[in-house]
Coordinates of N, CA, C and O in Angstrom, one line a residue:
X1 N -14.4 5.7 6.9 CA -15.5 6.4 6.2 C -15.1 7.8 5.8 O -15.1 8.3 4.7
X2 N -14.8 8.3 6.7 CA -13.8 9.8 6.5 C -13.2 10.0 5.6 O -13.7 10.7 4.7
X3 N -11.9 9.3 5.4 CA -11.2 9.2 4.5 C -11.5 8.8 2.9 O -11.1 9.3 1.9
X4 N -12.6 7.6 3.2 CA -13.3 7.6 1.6 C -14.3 9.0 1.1 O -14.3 9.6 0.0
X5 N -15.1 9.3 2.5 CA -15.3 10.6 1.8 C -14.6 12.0 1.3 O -15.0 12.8 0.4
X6 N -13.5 12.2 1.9 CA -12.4 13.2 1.6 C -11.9 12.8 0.2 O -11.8 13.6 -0.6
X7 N -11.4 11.3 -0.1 CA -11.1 11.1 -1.2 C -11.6 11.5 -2.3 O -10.9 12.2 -3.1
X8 N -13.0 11.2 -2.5 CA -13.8 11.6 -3.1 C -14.2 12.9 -3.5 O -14.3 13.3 -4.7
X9 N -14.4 13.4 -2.9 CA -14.6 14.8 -2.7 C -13.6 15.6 -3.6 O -13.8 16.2 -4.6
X10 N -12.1 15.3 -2.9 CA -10.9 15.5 -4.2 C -11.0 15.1 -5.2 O -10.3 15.7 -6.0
X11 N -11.7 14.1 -5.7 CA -11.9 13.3 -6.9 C -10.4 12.1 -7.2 O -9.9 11.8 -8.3
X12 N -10.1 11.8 -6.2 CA -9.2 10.7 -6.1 C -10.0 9.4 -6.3 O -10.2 9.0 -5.2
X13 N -10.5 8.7 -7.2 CA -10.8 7.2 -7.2 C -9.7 6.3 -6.8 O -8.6 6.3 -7.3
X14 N -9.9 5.5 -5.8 CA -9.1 4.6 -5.3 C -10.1 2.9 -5.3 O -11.2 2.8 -5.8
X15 N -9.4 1.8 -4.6 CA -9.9 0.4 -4.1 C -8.9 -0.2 -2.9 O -7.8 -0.6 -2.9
X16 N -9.5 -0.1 -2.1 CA -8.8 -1.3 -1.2 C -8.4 -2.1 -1.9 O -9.1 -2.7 -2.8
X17 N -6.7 -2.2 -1.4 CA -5.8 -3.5 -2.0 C -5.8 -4.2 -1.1 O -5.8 -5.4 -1.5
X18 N -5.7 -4.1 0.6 CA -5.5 -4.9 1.6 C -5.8 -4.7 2.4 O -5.9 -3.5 2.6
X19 N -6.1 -5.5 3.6 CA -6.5 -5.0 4.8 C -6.1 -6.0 5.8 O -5.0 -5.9 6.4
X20 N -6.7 -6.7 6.0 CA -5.8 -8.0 6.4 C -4.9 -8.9 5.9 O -5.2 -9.3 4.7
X21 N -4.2 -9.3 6.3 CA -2.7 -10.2 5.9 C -2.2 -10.4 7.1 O -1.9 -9.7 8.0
X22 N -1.9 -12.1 6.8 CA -1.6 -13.3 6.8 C -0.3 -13.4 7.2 O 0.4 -13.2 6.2
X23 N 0.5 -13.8 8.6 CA 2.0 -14.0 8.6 C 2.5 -14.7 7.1 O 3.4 -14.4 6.3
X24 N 1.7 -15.7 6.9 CA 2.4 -16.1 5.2 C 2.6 -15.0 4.0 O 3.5 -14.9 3.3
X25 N 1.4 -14.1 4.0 CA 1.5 -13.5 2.8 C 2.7 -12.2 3.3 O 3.4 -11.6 2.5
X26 N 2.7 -12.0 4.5 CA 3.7 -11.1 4.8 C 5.1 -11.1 4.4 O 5.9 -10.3 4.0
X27 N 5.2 -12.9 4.8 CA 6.8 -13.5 4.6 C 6.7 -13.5 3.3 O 7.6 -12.9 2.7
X28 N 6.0 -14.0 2.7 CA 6.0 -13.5 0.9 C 6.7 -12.6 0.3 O 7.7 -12.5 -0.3
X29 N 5.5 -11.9 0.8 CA 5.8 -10.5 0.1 C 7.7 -10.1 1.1 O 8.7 -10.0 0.3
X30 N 7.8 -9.9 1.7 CA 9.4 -9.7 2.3 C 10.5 -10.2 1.1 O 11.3 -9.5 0.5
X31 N 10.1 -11.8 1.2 CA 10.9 -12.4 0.5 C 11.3 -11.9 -1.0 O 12.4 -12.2 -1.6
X32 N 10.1 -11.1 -1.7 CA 10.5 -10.9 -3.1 C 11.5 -9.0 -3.0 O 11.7 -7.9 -2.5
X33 N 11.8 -9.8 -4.0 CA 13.3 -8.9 -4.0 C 14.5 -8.9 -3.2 O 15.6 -8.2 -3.2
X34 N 14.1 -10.0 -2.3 CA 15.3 -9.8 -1.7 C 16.3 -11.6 -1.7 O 17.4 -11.7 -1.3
X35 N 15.4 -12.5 -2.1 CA 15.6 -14.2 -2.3 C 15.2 -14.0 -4.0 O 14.6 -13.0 -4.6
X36 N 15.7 -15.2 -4.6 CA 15.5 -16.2 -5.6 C 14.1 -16.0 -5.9 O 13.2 -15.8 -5.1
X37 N 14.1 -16.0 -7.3 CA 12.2 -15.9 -7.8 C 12.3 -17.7 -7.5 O 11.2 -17.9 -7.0
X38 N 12.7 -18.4 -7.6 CA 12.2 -19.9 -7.0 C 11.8 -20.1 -5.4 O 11.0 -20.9 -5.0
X39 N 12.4 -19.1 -4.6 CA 12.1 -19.2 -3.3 C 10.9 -18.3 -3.1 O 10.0 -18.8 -2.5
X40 N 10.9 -17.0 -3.7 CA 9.8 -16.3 -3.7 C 8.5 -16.9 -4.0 O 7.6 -16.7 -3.1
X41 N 8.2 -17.5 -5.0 CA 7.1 -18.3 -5.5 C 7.2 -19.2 -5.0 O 6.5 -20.0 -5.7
X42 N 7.8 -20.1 -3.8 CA 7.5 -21.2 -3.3 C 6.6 -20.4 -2.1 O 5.6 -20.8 -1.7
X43 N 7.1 -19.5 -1.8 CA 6.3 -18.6 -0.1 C 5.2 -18.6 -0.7 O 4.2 -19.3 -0.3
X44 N 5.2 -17.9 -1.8 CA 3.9 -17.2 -2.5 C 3.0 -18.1 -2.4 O 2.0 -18.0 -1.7
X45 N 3.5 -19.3 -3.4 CA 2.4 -20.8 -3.2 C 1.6 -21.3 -2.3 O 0.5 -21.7 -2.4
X46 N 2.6 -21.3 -0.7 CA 2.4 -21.4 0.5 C 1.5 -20.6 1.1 O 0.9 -20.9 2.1
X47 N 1.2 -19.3 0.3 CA 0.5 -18.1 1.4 C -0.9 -18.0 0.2 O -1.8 -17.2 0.4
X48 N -0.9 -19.0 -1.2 CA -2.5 -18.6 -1.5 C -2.0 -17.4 -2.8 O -2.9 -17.1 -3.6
X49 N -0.6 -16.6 -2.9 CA -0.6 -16.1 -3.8 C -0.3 -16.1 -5.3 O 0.9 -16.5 -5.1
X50 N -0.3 -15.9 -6.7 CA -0.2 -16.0 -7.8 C 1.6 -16.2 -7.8 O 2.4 -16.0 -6.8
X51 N 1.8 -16.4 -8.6 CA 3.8 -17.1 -8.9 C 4.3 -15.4 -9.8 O 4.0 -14.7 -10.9
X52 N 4.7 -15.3 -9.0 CA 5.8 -13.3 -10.1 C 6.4 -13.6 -11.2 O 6.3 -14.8 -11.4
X53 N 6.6 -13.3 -11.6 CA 7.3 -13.1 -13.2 C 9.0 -12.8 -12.3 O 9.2 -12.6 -11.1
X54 N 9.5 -12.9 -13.1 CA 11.5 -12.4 -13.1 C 11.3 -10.7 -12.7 O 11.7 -10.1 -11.8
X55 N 10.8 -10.3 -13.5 CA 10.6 -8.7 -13.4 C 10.4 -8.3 -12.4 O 11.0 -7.5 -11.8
X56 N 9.0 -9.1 -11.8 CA 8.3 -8.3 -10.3 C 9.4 -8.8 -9.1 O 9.7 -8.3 -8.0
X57 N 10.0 -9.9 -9.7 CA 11.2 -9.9 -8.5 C 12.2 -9.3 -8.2 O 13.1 -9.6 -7.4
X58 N 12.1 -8.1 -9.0 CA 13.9 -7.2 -8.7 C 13.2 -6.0 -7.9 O 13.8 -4.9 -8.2
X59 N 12.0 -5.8 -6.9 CA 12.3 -5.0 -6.5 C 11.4 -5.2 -5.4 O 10.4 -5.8 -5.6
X60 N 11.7 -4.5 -3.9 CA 11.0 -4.8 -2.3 C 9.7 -4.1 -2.4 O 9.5 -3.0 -3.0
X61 N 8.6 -4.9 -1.9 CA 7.5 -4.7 -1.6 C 6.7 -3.9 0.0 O 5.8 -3.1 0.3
X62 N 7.5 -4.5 0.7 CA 7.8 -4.5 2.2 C 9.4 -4.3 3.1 O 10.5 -4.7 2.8
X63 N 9.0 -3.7 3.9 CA 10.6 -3.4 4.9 C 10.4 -4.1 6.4 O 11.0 -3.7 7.4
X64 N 9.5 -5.1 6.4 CA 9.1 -5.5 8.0 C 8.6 -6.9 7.6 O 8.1 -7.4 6.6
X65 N 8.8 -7.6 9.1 CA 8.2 -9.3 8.9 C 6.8 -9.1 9.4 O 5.8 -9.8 9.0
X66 N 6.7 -7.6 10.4 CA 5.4 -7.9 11.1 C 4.7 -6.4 10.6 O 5.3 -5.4 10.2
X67 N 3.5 -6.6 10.9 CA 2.7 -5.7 9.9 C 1.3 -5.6 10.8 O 0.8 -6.7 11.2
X68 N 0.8 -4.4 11.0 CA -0.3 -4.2 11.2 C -1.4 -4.3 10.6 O -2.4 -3.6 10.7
X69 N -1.2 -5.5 9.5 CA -1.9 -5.9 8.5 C -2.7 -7.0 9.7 O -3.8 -6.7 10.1
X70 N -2.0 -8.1 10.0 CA -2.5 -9.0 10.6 C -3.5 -8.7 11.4 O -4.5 -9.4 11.3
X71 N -3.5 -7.5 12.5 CA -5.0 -6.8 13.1 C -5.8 -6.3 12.5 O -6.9 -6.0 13.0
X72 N -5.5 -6.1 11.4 CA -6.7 -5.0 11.0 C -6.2 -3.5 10.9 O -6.7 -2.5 10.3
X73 N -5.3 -3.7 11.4 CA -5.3 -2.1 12.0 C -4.3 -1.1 10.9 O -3.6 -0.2 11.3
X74 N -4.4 -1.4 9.7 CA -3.4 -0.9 8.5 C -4.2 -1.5 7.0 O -4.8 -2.6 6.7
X75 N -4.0 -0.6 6.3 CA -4.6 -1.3 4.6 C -4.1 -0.2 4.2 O -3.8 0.9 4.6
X76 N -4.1 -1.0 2.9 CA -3.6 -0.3 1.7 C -4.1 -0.3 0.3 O -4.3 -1.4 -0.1
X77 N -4.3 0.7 -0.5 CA -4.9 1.2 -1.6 C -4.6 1.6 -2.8 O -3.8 2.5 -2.7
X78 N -4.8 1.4 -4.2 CA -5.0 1.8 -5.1 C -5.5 2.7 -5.9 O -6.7 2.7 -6.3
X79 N -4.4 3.9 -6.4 CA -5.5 4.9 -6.7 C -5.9 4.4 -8.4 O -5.2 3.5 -8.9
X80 N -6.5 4.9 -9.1 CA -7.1 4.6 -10.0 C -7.1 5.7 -11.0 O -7.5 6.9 -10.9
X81 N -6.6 5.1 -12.1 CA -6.0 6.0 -13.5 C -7.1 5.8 -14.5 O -6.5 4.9 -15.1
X82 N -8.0 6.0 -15.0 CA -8.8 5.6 -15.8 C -9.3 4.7 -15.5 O -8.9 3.9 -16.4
X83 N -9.9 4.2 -15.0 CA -10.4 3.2 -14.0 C -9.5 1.6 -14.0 O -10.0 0.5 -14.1
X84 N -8.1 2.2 -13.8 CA -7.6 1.1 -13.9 C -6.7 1.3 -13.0 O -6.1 2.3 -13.1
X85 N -6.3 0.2 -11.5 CA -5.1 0.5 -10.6 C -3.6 1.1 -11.1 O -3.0 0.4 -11.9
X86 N -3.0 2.2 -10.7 CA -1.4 2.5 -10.9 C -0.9 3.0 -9.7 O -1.6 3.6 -8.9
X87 N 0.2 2.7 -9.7 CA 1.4 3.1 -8.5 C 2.4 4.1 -9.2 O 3.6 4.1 -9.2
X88 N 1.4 4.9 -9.8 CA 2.5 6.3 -10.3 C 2.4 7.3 -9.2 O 1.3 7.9 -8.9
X89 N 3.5 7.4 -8.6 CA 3.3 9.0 -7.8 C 3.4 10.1 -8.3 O 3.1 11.1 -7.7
X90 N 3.7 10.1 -9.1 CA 3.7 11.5 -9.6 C 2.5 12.1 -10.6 O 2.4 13.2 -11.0
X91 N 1.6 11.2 -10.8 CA 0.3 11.3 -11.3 C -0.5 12.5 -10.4 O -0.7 12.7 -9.3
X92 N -0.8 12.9 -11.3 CA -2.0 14.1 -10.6 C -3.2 14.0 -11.8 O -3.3 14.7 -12.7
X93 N -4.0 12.9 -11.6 CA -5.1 12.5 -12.2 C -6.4 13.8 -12.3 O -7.3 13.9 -13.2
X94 N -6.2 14.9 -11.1 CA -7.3 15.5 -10.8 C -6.8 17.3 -10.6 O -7.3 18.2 -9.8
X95 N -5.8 17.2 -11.5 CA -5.0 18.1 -12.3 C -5.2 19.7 -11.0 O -5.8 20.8 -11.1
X96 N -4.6 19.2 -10.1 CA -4.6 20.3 -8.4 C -3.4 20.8 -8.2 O -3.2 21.8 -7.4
X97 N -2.0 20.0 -9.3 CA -0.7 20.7 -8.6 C -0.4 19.6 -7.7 O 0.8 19.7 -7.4
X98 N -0.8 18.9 -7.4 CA -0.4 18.2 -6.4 C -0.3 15.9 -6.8 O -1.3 15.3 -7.2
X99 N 0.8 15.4 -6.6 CA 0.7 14.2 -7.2 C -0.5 13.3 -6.0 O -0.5 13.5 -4.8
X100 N -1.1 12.7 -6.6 CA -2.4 12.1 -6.0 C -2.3 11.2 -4.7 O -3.2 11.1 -3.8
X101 N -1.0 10.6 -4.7 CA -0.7 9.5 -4.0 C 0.1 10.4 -2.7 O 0.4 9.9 -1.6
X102 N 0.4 11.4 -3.1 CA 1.0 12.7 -2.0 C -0.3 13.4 -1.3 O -0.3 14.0 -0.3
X103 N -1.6 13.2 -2.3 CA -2.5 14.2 -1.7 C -3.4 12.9 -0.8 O -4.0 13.0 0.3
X104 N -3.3 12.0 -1.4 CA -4.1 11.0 -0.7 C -3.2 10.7 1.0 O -3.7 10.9 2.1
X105 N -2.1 10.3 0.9 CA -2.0 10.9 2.3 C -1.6 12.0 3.3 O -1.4 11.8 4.4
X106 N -1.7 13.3 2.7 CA -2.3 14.3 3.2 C -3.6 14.3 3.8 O -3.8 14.9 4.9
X107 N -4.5 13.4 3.1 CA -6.0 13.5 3.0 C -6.0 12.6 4.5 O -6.4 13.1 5.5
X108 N -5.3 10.8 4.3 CA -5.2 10.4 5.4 C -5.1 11.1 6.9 O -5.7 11.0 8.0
X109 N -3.7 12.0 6.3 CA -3.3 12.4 7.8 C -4.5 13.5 8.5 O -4.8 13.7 9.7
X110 N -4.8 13.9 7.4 CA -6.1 14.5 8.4 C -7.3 13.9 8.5 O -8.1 14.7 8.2
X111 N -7.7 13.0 8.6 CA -8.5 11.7 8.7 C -8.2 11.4 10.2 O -9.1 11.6 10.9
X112 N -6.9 10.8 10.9 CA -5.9 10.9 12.0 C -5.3 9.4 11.5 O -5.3 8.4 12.2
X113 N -4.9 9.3 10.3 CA -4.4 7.8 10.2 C -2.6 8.5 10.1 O -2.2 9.6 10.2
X114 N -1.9 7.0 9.7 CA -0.6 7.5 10.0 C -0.6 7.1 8.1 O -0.9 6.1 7.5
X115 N -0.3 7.9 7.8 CA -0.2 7.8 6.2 C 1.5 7.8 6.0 O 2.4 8.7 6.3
X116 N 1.5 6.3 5.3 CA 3.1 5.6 4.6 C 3.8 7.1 3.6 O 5.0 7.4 3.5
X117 N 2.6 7.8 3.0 CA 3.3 8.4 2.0 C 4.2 10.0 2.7 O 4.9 10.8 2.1
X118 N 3.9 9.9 3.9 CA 4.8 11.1 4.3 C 5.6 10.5 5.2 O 5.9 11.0 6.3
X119 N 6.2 9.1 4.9 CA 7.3 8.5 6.1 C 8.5 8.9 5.2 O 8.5 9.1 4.0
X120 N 9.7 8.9 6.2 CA 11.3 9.2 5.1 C 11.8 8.4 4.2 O 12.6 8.7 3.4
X121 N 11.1 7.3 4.6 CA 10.4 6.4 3.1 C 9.5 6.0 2.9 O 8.9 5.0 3.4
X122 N 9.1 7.0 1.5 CA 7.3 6.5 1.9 C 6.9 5.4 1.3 O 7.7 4.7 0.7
X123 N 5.3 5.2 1.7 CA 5.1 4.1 1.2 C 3.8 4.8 0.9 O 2.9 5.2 1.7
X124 N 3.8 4.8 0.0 CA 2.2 5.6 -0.4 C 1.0 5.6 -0.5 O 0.2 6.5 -0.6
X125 N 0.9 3.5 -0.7 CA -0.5 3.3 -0.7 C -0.9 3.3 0.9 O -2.0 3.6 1.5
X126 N -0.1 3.1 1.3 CA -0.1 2.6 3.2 C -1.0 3.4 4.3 O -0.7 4.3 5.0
X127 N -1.4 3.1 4.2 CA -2.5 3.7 5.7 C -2.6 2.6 6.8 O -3.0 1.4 6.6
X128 N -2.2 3.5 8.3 CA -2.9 2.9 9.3 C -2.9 3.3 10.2 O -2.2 4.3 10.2
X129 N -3.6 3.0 12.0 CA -3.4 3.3 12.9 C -2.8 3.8 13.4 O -1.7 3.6 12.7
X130 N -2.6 4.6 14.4 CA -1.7 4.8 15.2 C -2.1 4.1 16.1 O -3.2 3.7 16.3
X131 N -0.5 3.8 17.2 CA -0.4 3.0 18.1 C -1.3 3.6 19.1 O -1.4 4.9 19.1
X132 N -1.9 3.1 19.7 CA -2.5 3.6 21.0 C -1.7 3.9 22.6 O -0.9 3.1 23.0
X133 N -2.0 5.0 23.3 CA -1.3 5.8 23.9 C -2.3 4.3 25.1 O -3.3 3.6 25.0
X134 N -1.1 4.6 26.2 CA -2.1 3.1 27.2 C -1.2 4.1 28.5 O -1.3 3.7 29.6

């Protein structure tokens, strides 16, 4: 709730793209870009998702089999360009100096989530948990 209100506040429009996922949709998604668009869309089939075009298969989605998707404990988001989803980073929709998908996890990390977009490779829709200290 934090975090949606901070968004806001900046005037970042965003949507939940994900939140939970499915060991299938995980292996899916792994598999594109890195297998055959015939193997890719056979997972895809398998896991409930739409078949890729040739295009969307030349490039990685994911760097992991396992994902903090499966608990809960990770989602990921869409910011919103005219009220329509884009994965431009360099967009500064809300004209701050700053690209949106860079401020959005800024915004996270002070929320206390572990925001993908400041990893040494980011991932910028990515938000989630931190592990818990035990």
């Amino acid at each position: 709730e934090l975090f949606y209100k901070r968004m806001y506040e900046e005037g970042l429009p965003f949507e939940l793209n994900e939140v939970l996922r499915t060991p299938l949709v995980q292996e899916a998604y792994y598999a594109q870009g890195r297998l055959p668009l015939s193997h890719v869309n056979l997972l895809r089939k398998k896991a409930g998702l739409y078949p890729l075009a040739l295009s969307e298969n030349t490039y990685k989605i994911t760097w992991t089999k396992k994902s903090r998707h499966f608990t809960g404990r990770a989602f990921d988001i869409r910011l919103l360009k005219y009220g329509k989803p884009h994965w431009d980073t360099k967009w500064d929709g809300n004209k701050d100096a700053v690209p949106d998908y860079l401020e959005a996890a800024r915004i996270g990390k002070g929320c206390g989530l572990d925001a993908g977009g400041l990893w040494k490779k980011p991932d910028f829709p990515h938000f989630q948990l931190y592990d818990e200290v035990t």
